[in-house]
CSV table of C-alpha atoms in Angstrom, one decimal:
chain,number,residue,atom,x,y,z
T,273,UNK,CA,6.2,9.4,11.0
T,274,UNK,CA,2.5,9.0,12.3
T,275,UNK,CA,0.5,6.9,10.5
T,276,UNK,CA,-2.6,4.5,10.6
T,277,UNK,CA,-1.9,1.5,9.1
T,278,UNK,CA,-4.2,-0.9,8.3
T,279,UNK,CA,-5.3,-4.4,8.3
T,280,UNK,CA,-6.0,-6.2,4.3
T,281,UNK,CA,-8.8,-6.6,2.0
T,282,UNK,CA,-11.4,-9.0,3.1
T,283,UNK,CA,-13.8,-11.0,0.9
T,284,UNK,CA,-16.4,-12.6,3.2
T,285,UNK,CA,-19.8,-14.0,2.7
T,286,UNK,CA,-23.0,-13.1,4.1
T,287,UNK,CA,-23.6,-14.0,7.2
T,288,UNK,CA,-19.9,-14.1,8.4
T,289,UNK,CA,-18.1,-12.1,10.9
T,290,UNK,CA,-15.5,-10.2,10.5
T,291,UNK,CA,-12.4,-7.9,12.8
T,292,UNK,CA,-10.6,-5.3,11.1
T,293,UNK,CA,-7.8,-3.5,12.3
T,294,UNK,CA,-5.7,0.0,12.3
T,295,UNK,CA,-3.1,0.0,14.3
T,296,UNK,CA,-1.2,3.7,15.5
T,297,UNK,CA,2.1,4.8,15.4
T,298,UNK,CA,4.7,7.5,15.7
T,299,UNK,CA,2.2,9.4,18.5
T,300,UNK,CA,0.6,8.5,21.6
T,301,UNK,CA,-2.1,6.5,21.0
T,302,UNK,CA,-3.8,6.6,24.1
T,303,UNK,CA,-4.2,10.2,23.6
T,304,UNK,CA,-6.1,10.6,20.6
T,305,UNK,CA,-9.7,9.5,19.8
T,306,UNK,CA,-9.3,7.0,16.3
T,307,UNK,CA,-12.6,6.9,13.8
T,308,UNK,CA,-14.0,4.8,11.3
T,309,UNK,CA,-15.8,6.1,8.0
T,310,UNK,CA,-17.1,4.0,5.6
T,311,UNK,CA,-17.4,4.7,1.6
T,312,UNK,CA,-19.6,2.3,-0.2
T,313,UNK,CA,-18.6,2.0,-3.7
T,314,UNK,CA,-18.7,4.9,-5.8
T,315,UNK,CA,-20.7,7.3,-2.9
T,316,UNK,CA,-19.3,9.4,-0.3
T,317,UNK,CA,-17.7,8.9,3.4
T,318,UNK,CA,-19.5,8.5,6.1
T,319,UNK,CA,-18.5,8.7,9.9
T,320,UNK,CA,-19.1,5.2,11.6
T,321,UNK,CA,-18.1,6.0,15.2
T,322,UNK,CA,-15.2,6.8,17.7
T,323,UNK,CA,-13.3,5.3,20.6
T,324,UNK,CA,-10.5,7.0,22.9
T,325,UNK,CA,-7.9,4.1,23.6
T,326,UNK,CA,-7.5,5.3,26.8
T,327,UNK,CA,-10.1,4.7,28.5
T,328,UNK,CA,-12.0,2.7,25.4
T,329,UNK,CA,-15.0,5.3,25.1
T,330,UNK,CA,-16.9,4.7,22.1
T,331,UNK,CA,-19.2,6.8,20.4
T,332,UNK,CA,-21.4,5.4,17.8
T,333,UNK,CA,-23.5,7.0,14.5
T,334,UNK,CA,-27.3,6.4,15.4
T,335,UNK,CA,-26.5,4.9,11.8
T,336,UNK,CA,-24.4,2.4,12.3
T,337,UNK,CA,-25.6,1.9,16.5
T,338,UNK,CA,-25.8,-1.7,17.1
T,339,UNK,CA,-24.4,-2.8,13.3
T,340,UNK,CA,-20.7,-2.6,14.3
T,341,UNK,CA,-18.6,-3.2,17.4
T,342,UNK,CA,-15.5,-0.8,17.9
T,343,UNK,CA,-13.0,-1.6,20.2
T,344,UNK,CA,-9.1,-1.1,20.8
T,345,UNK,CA,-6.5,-2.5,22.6
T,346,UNK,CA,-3.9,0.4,23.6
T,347,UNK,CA,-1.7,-2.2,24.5
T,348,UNK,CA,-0.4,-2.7,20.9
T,349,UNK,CA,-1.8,0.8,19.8
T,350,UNK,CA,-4.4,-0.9,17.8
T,351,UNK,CA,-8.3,-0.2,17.2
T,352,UNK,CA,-11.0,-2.3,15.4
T,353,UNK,CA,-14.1,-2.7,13.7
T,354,UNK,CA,-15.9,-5.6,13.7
T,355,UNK,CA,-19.2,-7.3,12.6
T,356,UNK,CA,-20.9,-10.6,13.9
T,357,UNK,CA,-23.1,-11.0,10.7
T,358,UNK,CA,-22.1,-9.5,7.4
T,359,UNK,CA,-24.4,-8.4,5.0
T,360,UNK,CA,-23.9,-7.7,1.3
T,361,UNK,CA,-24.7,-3.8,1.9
T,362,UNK,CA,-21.4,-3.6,4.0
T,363,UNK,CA,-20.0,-4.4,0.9
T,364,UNK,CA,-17.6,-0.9,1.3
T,365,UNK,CA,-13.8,1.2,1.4
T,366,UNK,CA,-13.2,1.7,5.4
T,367,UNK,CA,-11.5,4.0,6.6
T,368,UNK,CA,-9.8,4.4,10.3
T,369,UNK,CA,-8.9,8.5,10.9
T,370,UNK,CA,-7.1,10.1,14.3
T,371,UNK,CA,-9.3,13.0,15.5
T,372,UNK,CA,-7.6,15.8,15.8
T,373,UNK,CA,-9.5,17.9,18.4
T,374,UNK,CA,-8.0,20.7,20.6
T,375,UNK,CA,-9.0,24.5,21.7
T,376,UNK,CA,-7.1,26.9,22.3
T,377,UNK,CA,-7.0,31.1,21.8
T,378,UNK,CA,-10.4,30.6,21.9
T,379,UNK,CA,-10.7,28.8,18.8
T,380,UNK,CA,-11.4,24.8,18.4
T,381,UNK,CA,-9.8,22.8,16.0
T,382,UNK,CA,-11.3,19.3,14.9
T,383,UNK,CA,-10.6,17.4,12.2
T,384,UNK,CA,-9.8,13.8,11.3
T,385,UNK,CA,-5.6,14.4,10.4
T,386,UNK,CA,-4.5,11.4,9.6
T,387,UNK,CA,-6.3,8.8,7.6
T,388,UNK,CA,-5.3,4.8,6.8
T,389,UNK,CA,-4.6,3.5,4.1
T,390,UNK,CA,-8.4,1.9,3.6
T,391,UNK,CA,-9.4,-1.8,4.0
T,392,UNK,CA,-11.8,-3.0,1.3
T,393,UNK,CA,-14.5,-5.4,2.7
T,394,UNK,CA,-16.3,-7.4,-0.1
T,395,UNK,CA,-19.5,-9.6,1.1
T,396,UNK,CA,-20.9,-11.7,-2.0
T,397,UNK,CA,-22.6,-15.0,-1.7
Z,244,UNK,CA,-28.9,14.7,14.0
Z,245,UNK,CA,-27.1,17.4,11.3
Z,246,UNK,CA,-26.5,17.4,8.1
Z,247,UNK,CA,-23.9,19.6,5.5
Z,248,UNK,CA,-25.1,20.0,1.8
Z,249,UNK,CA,-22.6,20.7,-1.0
Z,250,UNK,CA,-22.9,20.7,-4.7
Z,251,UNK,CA,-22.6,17.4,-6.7
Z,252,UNK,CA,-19.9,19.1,-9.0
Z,253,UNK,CA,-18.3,21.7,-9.5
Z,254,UNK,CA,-15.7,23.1,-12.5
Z,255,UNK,CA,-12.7,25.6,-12.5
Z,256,UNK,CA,-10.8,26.8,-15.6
Z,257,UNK,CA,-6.7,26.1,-15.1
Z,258,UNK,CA,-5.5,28.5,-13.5
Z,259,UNK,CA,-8.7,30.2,-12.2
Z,260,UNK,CA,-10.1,30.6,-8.2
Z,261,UNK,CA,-13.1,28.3,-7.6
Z,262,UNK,CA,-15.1,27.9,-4.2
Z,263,UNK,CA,-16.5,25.0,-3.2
Z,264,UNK,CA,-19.3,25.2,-0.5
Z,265,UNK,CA,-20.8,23.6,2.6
Z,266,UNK,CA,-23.9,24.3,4.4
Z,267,UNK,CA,-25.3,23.5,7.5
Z,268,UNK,CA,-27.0,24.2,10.8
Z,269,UNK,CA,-23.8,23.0,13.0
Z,270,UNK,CA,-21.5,25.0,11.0
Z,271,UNK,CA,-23.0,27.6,13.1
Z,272,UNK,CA,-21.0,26.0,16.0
Z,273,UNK,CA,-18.2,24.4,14.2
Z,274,UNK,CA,-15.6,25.3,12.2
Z,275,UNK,CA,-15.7,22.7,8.7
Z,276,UNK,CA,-12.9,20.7,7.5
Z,277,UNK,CA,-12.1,19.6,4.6
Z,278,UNK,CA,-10.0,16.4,2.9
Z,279,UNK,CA,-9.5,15.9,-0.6
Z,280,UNK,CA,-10.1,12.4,-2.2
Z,281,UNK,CA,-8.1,11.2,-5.8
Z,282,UNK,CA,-9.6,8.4,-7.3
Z,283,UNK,CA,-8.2,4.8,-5.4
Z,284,UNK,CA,-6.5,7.1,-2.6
Z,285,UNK,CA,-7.7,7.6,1.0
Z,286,UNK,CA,-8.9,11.2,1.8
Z,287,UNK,CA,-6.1,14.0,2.5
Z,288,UNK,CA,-7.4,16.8,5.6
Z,289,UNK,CA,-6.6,20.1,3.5
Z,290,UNK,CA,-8.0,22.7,5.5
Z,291,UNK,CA,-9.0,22.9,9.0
Z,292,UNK,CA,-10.2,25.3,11.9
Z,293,UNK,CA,-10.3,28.8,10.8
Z,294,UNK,CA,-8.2,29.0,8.1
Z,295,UNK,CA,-5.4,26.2,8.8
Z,296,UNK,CA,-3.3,24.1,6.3
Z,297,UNK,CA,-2.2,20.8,7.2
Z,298,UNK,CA,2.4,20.6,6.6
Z,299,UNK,CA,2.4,19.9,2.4
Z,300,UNK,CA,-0.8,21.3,1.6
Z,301,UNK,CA,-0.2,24.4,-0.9
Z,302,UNK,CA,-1.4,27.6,0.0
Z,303,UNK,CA,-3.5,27.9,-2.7
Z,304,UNK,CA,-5.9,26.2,-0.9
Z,305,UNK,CA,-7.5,28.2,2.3
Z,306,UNK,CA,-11.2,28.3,4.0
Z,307,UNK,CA,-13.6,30.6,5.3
Z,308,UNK,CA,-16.9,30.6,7.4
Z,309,UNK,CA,-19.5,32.7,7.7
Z,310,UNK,CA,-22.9,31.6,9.3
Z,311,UNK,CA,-24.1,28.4,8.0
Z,312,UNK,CA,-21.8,28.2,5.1
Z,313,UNK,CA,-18.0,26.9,4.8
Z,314,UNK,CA,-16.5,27.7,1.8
Z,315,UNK,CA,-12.9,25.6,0.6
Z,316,UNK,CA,-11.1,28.6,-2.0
Z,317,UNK,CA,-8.4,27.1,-3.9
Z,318,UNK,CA,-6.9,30.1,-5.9
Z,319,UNK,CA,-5.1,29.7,-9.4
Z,320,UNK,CA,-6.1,26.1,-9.5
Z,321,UNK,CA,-4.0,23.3,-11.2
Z,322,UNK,CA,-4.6,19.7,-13.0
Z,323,UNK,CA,-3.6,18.1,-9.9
Z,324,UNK,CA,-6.4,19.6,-7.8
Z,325,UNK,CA,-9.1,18.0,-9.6
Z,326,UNK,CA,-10.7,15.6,-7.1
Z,327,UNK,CA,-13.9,14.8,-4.8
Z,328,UNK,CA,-14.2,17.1,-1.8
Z,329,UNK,CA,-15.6,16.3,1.5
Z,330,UNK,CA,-16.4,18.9,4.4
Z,331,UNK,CA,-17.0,17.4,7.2
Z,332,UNK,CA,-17.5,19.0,11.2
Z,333,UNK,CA,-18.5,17.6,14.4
Z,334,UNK,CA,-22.7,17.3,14.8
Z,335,UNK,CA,-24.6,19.8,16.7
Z,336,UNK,CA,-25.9,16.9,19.0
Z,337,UNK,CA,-22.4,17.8,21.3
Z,338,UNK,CA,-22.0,14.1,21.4
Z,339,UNK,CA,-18.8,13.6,19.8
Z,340,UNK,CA,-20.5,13.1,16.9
Z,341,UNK,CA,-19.5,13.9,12.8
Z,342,UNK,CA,-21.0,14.9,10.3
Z,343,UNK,CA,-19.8,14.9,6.2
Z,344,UNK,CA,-21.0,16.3,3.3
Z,345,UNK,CA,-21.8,14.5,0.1
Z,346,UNK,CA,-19.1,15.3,-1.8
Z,347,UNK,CA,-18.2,17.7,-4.4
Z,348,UNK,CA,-16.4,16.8,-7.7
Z,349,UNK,CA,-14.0,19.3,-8.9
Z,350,UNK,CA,-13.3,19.1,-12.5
Z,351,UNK,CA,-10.4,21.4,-13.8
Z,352,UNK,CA,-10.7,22.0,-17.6
């Protein structure tokens, strides 16, 4: 079965770092570009950024440039997010997604096809 | 960088065919996706490419393009379907970038 499974809910305080995780399996996960979207409570998703395990290019949202680190280690089919200074508005559901992205015929196909399960981050004082 | 607009919410009768929309300037590139999101669950990809449904998605639900507007049809719709729905499709920059939409709430009365 592929699946994303990921790492547990994390309550933090401002000001602390933080690594979460999502690790792959069931597919080659050097082959496949792995995402993050964030969904602060009760508003909609939003797409973080992107790496390729492979070769560990990362693409970031102008959004969330230079907020969040994204890494992997294809080694153990793992990808993270991570923060060096939380604040309370990262207080948020994220999300890591495979990108499914392929053309052929002529016609492209992207889409994020599998999704984790979520891992809640909570920053409160 | 691009942006897709949908309605806030949107409501079906049981039974009935409702279309949710999605506009914007890099659907005039991209073919949308869309993922529907049950309260406490992660999002599920429904529709994607042209017209494709993911393996356990009913075929009540298909999708359709035309210019800047993707529509999400789901025809004869059922308790179970009410949900938020995201589009989302890659951003016009050509940088590997995404886009989503805000969201639309499907109530089925």
């Amino acid at each position: 079965e592929v699946q994303l499974v990921q790492s547990g809910a994390e309550v933090k305080k401002p000001g602390e770092s933080l690594k979460i995780s999502c690790k792959g399996s069931g597919y080659s996960f050097t082959s496949y570009w792995i995402g993050w979207v964030r969904q602060m409570p009760g508003k909609g998703l939003e797409w973080m950024g992107i790496i390729y395990p492979g070769d560990s290019d990362t693409r970031y949202s102008p959004s969330f440039q230079g907020q969040v680190t994204i890494s992997a280690d294809k080694s153990i089919s793992t990808a993270y997010l991570q923060w060096s200074s939380l604040k309370a508005s990262d207080t948020a559901m994220y999300y890591c997604v495979r990108e499914l992205g392929y053309c052929s015929g002529g016609s492209c196909y992207d889409a994020f096809d599998i999704w984790g399960q979520g891992t809640m981050v909570t920053v409160s004082s | 960088s691009s942006e897709l607009t949908q309605d806030p919410a949107v409501s079906v009768a049981l039974g009935q065919t409702v279309r949710i929309t999605c506009q914007g300037d890099s659907l005039r590139s991209y073919y949308a996706s869309w993922y529907q999101q049950k309260p406490g669950q992660a999002p599920v990809l429904v529709i994607y490419g042209k017209n494709n449904r993911p393996s356990g998605i009913p075929d009540r639900f298909s999708g359709s393009s035309s210019g800047n507007t993707a529509s999400l049809t789901i025809t004869g719709a059922q308790a179970e379907d009410e949900a938020d729905y995201y589009c989302n499709s890659r951003d016009s920059s050509g940088n590997r970038n995404w886009v989503f939409g805000g969201g639309t709430k499907l109530t089925v009365l």
